[in-house]
Coordinates of N, CA and C and ligand atoms in Angstrom, one line a residue:
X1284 N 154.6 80.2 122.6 CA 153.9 81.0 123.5 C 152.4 81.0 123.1
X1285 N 152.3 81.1 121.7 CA 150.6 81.5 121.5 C 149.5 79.6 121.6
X1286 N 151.1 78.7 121.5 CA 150.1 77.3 121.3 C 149.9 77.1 123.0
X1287 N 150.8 77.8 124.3 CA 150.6 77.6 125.6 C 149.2 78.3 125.7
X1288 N 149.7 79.8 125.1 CA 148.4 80.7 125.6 C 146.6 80.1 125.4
X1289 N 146.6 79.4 123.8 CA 145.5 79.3 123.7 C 145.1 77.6 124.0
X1290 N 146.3 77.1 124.4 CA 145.7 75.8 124.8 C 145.1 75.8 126.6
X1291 N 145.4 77.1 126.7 CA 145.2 77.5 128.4 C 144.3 78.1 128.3
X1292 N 143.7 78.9 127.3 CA 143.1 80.1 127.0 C 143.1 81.2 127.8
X1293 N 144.2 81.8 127.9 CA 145.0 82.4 128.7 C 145.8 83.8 127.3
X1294 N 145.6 84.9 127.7 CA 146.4 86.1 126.9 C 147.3 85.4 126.2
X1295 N 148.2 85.9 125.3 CA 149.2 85.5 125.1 C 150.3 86.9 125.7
X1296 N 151.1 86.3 126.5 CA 152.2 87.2 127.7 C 153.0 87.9 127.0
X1297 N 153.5 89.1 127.5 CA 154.2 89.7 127.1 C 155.8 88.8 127.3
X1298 N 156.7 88.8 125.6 CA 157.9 88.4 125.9 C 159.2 89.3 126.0
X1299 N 159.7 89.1 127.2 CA 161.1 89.7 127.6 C 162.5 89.2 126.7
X1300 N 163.0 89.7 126.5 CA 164.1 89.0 125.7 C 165.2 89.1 126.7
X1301 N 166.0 88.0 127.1 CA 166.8 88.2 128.3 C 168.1 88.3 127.5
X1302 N 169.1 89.4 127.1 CA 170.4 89.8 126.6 C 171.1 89.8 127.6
X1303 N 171.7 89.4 128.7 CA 172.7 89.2 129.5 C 173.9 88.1 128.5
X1304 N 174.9 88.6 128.6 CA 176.1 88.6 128.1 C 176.0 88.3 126.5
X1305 N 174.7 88.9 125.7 CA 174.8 88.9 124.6 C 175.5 90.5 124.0
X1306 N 175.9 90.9 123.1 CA 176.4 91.9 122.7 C 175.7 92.9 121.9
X1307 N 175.6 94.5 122.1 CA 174.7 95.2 121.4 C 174.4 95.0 120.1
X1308 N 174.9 94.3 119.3 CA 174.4 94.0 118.1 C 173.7 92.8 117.4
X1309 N 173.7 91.7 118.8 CA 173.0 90.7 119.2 C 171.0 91.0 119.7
X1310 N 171.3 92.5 119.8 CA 170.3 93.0 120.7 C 169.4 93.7 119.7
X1311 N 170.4 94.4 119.1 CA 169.9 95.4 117.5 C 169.6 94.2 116.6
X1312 N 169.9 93.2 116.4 CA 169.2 92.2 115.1 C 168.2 92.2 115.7
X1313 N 167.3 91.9 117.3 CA 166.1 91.0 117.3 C 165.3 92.4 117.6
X1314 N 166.1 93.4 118.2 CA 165.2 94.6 118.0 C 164.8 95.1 116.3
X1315 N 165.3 95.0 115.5 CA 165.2 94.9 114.2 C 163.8 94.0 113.7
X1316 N 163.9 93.0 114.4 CA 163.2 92.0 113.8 C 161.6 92.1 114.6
X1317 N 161.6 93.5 115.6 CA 160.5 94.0 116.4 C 160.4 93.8 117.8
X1318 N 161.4 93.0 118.4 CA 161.3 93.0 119.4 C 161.7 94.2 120.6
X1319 N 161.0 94.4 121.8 CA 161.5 95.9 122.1 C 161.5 95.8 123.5
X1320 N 161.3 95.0 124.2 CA 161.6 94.6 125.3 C 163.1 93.8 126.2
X1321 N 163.6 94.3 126.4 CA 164.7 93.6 126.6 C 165.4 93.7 128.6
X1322 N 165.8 92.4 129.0 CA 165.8 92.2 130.5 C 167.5 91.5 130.4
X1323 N 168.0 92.3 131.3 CA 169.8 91.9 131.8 C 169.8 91.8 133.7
X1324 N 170.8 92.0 133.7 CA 170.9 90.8 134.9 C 172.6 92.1 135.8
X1325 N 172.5 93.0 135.1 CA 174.0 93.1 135.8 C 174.0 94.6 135.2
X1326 N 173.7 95.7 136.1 CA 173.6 97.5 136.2 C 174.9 97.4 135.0
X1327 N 176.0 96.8 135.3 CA 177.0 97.3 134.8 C 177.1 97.3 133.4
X1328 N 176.8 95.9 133.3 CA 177.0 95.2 131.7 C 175.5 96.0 131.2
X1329 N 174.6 96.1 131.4 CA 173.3 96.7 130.8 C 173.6 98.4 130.6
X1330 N 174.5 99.5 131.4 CA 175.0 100.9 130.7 C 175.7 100.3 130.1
X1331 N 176.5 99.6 129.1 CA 177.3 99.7 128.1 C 176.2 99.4 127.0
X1332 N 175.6 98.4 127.1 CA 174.6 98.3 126.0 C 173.3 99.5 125.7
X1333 N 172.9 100.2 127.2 CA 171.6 100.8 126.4 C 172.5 102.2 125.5
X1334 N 173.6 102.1 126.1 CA 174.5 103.8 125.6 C 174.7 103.5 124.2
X1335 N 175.3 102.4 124.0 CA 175.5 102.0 122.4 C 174.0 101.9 121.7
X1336 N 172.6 101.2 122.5 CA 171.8 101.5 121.6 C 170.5 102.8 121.9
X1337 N 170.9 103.3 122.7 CA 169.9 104.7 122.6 C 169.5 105.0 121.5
X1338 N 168.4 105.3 121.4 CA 167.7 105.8 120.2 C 166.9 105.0 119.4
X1339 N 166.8 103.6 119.8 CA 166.2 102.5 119.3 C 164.8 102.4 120.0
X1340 N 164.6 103.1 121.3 CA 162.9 103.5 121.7 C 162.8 101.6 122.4
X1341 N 164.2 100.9 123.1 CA 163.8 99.9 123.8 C 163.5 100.2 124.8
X1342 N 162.8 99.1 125.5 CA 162.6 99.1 127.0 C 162.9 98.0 128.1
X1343 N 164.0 98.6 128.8 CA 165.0 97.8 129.6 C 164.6 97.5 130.8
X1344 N 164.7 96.1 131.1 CA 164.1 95.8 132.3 C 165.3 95.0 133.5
X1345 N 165.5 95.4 135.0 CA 166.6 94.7 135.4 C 166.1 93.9 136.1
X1346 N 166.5 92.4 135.6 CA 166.0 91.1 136.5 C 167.2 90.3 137.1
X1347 N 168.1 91.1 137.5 CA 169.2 90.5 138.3 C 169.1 91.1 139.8
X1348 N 169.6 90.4 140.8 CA 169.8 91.0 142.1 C 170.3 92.1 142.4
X1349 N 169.3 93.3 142.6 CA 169.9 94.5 142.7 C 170.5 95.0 144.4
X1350 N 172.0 95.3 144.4 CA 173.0 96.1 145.4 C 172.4 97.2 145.6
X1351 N 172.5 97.8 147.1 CA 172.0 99.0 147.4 C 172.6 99.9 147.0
X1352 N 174.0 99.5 146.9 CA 175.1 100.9 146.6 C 174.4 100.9 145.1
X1353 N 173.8 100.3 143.9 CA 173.9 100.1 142.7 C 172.7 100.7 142.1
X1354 N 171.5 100.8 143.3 CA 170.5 101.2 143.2 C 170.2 102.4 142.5
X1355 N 171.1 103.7 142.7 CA 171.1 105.3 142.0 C 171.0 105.4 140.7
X1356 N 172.1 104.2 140.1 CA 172.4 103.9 138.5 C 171.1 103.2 138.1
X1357 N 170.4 101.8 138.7 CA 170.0 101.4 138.2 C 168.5 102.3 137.7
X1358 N 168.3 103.1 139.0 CA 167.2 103.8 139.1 C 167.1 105.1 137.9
X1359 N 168.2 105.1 137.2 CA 168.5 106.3 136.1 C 167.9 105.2 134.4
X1360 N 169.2 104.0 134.8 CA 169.2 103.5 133.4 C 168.0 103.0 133.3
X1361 N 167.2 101.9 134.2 CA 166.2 100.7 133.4 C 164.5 101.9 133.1
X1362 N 163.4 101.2 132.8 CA 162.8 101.8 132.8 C 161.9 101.1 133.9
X1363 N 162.0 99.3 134.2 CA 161.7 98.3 134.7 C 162.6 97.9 136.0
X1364 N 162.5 97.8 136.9 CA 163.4 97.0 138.1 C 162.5 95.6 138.5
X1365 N 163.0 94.4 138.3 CA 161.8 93.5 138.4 C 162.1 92.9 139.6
X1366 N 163.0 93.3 140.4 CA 164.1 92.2 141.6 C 164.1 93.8 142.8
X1367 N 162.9 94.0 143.3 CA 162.5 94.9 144.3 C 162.2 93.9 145.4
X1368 N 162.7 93.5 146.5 CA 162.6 92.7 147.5 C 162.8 93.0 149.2
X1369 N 163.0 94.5 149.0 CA 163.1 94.6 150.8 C 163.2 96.5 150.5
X1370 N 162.3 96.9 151.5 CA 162.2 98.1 151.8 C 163.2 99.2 151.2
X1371 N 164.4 98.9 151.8 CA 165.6 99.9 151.7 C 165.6 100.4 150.7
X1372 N 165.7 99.4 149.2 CA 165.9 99.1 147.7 C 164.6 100.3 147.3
X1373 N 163.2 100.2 147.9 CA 162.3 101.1 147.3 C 162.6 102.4 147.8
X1374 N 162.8 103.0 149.2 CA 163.7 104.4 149.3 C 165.2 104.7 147.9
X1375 N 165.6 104.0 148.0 CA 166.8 104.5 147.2 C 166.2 104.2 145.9
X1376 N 165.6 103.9 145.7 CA 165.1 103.9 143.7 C 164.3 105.0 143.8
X1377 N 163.3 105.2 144.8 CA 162.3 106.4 144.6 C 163.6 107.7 144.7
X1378 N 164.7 107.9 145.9 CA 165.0 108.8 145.7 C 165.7 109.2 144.7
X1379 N 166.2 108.1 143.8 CA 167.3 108.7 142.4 C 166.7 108.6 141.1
X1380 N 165.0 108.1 141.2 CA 164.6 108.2 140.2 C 164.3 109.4 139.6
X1381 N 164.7 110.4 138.3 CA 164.9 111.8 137.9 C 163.0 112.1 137.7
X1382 N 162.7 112.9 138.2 CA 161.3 113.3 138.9 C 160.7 114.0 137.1
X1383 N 161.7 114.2 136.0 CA 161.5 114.4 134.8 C 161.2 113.2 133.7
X1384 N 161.9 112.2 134.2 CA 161.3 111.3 133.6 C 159.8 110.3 134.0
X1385 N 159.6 109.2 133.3 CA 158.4 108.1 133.7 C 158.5 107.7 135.0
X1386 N 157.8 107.6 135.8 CA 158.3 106.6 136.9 C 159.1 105.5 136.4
X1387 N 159.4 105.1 137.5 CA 159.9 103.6 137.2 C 158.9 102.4 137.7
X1388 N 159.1 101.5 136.6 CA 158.2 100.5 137.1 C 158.8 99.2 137.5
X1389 N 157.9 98.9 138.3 CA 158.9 98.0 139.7 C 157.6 96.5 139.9
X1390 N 158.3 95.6 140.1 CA 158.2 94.4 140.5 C 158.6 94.2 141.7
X1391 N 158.1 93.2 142.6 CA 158.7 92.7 143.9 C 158.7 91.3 142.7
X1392 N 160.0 91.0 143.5 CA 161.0 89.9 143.5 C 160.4 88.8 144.8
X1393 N 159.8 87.6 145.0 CA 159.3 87.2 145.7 C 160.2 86.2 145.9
X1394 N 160.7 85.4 146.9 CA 161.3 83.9 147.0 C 160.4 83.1 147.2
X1395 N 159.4 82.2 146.4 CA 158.3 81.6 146.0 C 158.9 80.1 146.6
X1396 N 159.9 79.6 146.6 CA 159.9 78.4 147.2 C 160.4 78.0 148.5
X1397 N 160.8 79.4 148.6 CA 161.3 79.7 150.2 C 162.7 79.0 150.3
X1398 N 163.8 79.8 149.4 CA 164.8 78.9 148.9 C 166.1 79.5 150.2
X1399 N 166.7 79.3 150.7 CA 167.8 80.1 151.6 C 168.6 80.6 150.7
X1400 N 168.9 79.9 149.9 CA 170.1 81.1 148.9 C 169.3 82.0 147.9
X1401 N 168.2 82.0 147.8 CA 168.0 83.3 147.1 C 167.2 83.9 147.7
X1402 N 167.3 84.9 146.3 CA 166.9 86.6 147.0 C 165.7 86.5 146.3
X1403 N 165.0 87.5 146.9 CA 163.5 88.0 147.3 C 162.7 88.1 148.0
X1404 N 161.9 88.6 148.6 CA 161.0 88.8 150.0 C 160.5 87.3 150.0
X1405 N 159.8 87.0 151.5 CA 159.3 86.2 151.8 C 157.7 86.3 151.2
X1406 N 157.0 85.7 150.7 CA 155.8 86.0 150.5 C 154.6 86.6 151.0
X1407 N 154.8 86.1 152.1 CA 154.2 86.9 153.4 C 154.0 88.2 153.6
X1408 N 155.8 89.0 153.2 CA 156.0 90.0 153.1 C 156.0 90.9 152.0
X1409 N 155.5 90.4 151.3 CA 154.9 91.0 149.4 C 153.7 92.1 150.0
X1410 N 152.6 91.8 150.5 CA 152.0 93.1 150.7 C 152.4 94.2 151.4
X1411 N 153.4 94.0 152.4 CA 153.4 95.0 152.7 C 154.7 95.9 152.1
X1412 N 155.2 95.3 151.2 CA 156.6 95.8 150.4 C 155.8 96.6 149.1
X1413 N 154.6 95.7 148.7 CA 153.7 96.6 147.0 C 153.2 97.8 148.5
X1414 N 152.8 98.3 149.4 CA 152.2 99.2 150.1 C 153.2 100.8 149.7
X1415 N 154.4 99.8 150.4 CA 155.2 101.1 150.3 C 155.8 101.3 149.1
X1416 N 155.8 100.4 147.9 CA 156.5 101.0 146.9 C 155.1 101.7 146.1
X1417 N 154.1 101.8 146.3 CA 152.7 102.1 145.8 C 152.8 103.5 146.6
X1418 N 153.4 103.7 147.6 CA 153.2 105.0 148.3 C 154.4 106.6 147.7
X1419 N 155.2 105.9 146.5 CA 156.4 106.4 146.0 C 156.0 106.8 145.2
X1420 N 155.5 108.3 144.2 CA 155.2 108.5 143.3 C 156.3 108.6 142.7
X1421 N 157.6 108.5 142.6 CA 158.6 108.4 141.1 C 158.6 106.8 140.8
X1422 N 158.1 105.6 141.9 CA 157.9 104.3 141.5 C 156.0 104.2 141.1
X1423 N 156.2 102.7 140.0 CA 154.4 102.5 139.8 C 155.2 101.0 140.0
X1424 N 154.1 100.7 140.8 CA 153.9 99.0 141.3 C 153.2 98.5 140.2
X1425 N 154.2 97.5 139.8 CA 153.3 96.7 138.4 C 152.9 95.4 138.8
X1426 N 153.3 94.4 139.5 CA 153.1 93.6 140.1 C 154.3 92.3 141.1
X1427 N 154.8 91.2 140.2 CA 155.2 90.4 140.7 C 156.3 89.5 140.0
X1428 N 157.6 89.0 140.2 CA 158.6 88.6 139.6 C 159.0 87.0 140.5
X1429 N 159.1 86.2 140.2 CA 159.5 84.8 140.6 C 160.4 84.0 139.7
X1430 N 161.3 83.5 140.6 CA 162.0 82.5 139.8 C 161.7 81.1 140.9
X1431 N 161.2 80.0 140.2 CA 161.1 78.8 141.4 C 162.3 77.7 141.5
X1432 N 162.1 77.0 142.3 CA 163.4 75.9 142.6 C 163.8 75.6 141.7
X1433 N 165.1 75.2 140.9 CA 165.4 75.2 139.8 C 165.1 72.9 139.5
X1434 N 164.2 72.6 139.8 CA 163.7 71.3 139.5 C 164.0 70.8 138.6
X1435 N 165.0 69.6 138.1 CA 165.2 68.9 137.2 C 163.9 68.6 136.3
X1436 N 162.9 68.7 136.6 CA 161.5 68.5 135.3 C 160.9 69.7 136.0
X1437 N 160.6 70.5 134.8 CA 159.8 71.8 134.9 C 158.5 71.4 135.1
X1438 N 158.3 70.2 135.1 CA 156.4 70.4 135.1 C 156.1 70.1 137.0
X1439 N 157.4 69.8 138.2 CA 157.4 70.0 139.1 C 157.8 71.7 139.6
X1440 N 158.0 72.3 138.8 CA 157.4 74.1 138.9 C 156.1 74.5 139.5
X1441 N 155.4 73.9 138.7 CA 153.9 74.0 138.4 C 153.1 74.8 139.6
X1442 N 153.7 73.4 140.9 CA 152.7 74.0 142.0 C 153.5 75.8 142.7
X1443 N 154.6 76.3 142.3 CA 155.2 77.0 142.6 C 154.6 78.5 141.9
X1444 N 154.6 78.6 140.4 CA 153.9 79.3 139.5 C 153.0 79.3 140.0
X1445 N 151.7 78.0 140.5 CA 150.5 78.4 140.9 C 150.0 78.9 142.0
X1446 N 151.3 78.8 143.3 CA 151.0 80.2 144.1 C 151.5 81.3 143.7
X1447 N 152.7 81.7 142.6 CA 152.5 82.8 142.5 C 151.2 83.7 142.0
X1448 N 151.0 83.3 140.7 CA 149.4 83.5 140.8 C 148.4 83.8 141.6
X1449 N 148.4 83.5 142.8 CA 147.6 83.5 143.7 C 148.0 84.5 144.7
X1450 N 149.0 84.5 144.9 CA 150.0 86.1 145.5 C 149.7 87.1 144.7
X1451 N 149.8 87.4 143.3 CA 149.6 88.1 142.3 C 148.0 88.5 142.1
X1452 N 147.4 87.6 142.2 CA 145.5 88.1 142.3 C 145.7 89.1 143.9
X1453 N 146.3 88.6 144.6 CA 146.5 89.8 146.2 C 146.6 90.8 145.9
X1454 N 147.8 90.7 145.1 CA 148.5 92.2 145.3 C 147.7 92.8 144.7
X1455 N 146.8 92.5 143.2 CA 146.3 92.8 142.7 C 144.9 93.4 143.2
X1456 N 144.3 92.5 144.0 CA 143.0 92.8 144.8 C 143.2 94.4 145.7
X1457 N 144.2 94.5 146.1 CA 145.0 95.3 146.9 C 145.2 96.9 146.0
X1458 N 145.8 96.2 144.8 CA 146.2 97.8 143.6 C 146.0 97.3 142.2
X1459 N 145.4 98.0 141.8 CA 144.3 98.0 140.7 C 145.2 98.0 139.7
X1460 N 146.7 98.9 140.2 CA 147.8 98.8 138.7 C 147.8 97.7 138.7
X1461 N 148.1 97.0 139.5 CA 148.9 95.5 139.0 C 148.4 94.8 137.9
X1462 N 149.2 94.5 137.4 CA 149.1 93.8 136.0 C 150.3 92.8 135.5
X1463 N 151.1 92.8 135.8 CA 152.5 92.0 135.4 C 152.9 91.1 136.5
X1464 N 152.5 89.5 135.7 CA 153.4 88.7 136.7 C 154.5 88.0 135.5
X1465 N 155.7 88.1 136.3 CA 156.9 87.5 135.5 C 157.4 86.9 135.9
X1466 N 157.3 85.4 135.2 CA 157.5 84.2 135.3 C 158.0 83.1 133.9
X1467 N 158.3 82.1 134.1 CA 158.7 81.2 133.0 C 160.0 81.7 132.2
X1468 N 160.8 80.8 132.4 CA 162.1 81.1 131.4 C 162.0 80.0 129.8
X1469 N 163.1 79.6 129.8 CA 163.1 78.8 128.1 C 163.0 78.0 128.2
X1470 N 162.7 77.3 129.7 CA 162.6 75.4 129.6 C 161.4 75.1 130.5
X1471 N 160.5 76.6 130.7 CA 159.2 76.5 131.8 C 158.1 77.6 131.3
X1472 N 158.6 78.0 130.2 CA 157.3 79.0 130.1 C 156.1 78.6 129.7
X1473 N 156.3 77.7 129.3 CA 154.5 77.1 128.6 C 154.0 76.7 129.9
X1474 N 154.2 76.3 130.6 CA 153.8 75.9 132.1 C 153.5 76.8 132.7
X1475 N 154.5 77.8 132.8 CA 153.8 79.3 133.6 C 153.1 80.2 132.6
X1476 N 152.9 79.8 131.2 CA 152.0 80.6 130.2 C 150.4 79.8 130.7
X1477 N 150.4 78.5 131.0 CA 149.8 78.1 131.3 C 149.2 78.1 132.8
X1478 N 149.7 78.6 134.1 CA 149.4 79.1 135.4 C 149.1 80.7 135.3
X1479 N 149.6 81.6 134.2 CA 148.7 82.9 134.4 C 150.4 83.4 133.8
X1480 N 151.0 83.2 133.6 CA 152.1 84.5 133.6 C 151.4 85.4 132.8
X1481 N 151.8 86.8 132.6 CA 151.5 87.7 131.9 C 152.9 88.3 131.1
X1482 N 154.1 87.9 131.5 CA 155.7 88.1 130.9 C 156.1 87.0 131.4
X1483 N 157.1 86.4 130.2 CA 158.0 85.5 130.8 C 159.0 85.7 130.0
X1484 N 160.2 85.3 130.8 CA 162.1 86.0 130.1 C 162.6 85.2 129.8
X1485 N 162.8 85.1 127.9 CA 163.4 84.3 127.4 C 164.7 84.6 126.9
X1486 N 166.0 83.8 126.9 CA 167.1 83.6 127.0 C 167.7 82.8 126.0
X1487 N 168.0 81.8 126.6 CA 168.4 81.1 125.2 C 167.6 80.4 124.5
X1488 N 166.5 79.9 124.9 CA 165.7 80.1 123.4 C 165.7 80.8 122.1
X1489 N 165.9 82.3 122.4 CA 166.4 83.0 121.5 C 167.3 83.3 120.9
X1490 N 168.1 83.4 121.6 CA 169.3 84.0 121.7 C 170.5 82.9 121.0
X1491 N 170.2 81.7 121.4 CA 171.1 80.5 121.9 C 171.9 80.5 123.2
X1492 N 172.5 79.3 123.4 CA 173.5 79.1 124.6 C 174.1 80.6 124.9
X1493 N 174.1 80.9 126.2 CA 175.4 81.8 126.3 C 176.3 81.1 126.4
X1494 N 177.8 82.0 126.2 CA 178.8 82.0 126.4 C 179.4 81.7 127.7
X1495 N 180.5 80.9 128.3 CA 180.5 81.1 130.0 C 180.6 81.9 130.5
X1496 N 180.3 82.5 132.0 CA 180.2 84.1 132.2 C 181.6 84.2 132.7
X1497 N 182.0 85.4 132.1 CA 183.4 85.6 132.8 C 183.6 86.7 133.6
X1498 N 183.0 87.5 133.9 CA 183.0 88.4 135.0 C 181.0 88.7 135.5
X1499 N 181.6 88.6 137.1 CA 179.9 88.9 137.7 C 179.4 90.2 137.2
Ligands
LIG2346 C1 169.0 84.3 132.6 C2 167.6 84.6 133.2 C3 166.5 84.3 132.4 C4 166.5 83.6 131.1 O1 166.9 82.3 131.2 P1 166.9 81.3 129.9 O2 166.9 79.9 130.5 O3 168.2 81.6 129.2 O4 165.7 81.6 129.1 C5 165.2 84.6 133.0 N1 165.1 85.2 134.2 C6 166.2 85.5 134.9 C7 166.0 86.1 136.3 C8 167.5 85.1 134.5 O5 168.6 85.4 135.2

């Protein structure tokens, strides 16, 4: 990250540690080792982990496709929702977000390559989705979340990252919070450290291989 950042001359990004199907004490060694950011993929599997490590002062971010029914929980446990992509999702987080705690901080989830099987708004539709989640005081719009076509050579990413970027200066020109774009996983982040990411979610890099997933 810091040889992407400064060969870009570019910040060096905040890193997400992506713990999806690793085990809370998988999570407690690298939090140990200072890391404090941590991003899962599944409301369900992420309450068994933050409950076992409460008290460790992490900060949980959900970068899996979030269900409307799922939305109440998730709006209690993360402190982060990075996969905000259609109106509905911002009503039901704003209304179960506990008005005693932080806001929640929220990302739009964008479909940047215009993919039909995945999720997130159309691009187009990114301003007017940061409008209304900017209009929710229990949510704070932080900026922008992408995953691009999954391309056999990551360096054909490139042009994908570089409109995000350029979606991301919008939303940005638009709201002065914005600050977070999240991009780059473990086989593309020097490339998106190098187009502007400001976070990018590493996985097995760290972590190693997961394990096969055996329940969604
Ligand atoms: C799993 C996952 C990652 C991390 O992927 P690695 O290739 O293991 O680094 C990042 N972002 C999202 C949305 C993921 O689902």
């Amino acid at each position: 990250m810091d040889n992407a950042a400064r060969h870009s001359q570019r910040p060096v990004p905040q890193l997400l540690a992506v713990s999806k199907t690793q085990d809370a004490t998988a999570v407690a060694e690298l939090a140990a080792a200072g890391q404090r950011a941590f991003g899962e993929n599944y409301v369900q599997e992420a309450a068994g982990k933050t409950a076992a490590l409460a008290g460790l002062g992490l900060e949980w971010h959900l970068i899996g496709h979030l269900q409307s029914n799922k939305a109440a929980q998730a709006a209690q446990l993360f402190d982060w929702v990075q996969t905000v992509d259609r109106p509905k999702l911002v009503a039901a987080l704003a209304r179960h977000r506990d008005p005693q705690t932080a806001p929640l901080q929220v990302l739009i989830q964008a479909n940047i390559d215009d993919e039909a099987s995945k999720h997130g708004c159309r691009p187009e539709d990114a301003p007017a989705l940061a409008a209304a989640i900017a209009a929710q005081p229990r949510l704070r719009l932080r900026g922008l979340m992408v995953i691009p076509a999954p391309h056999a050579e990551p360096e054909r990413r490139r042009p994908a990252f570089r409109r995000s970027r350029e979606l991301f200066e919008a939303l940005r020109a638009a709201h002065p919070q914005v600050d977070t774009l999240s991009m780059g996983m473990s086989d593309d982040y020097a490339i998106a450290i190098e187009e502007g990411a400001t976070m990018v979610r590493i996985g097995t890099a760290l972590f190693g291989a997961r394990p096969p997933k055996t329940s969604p």
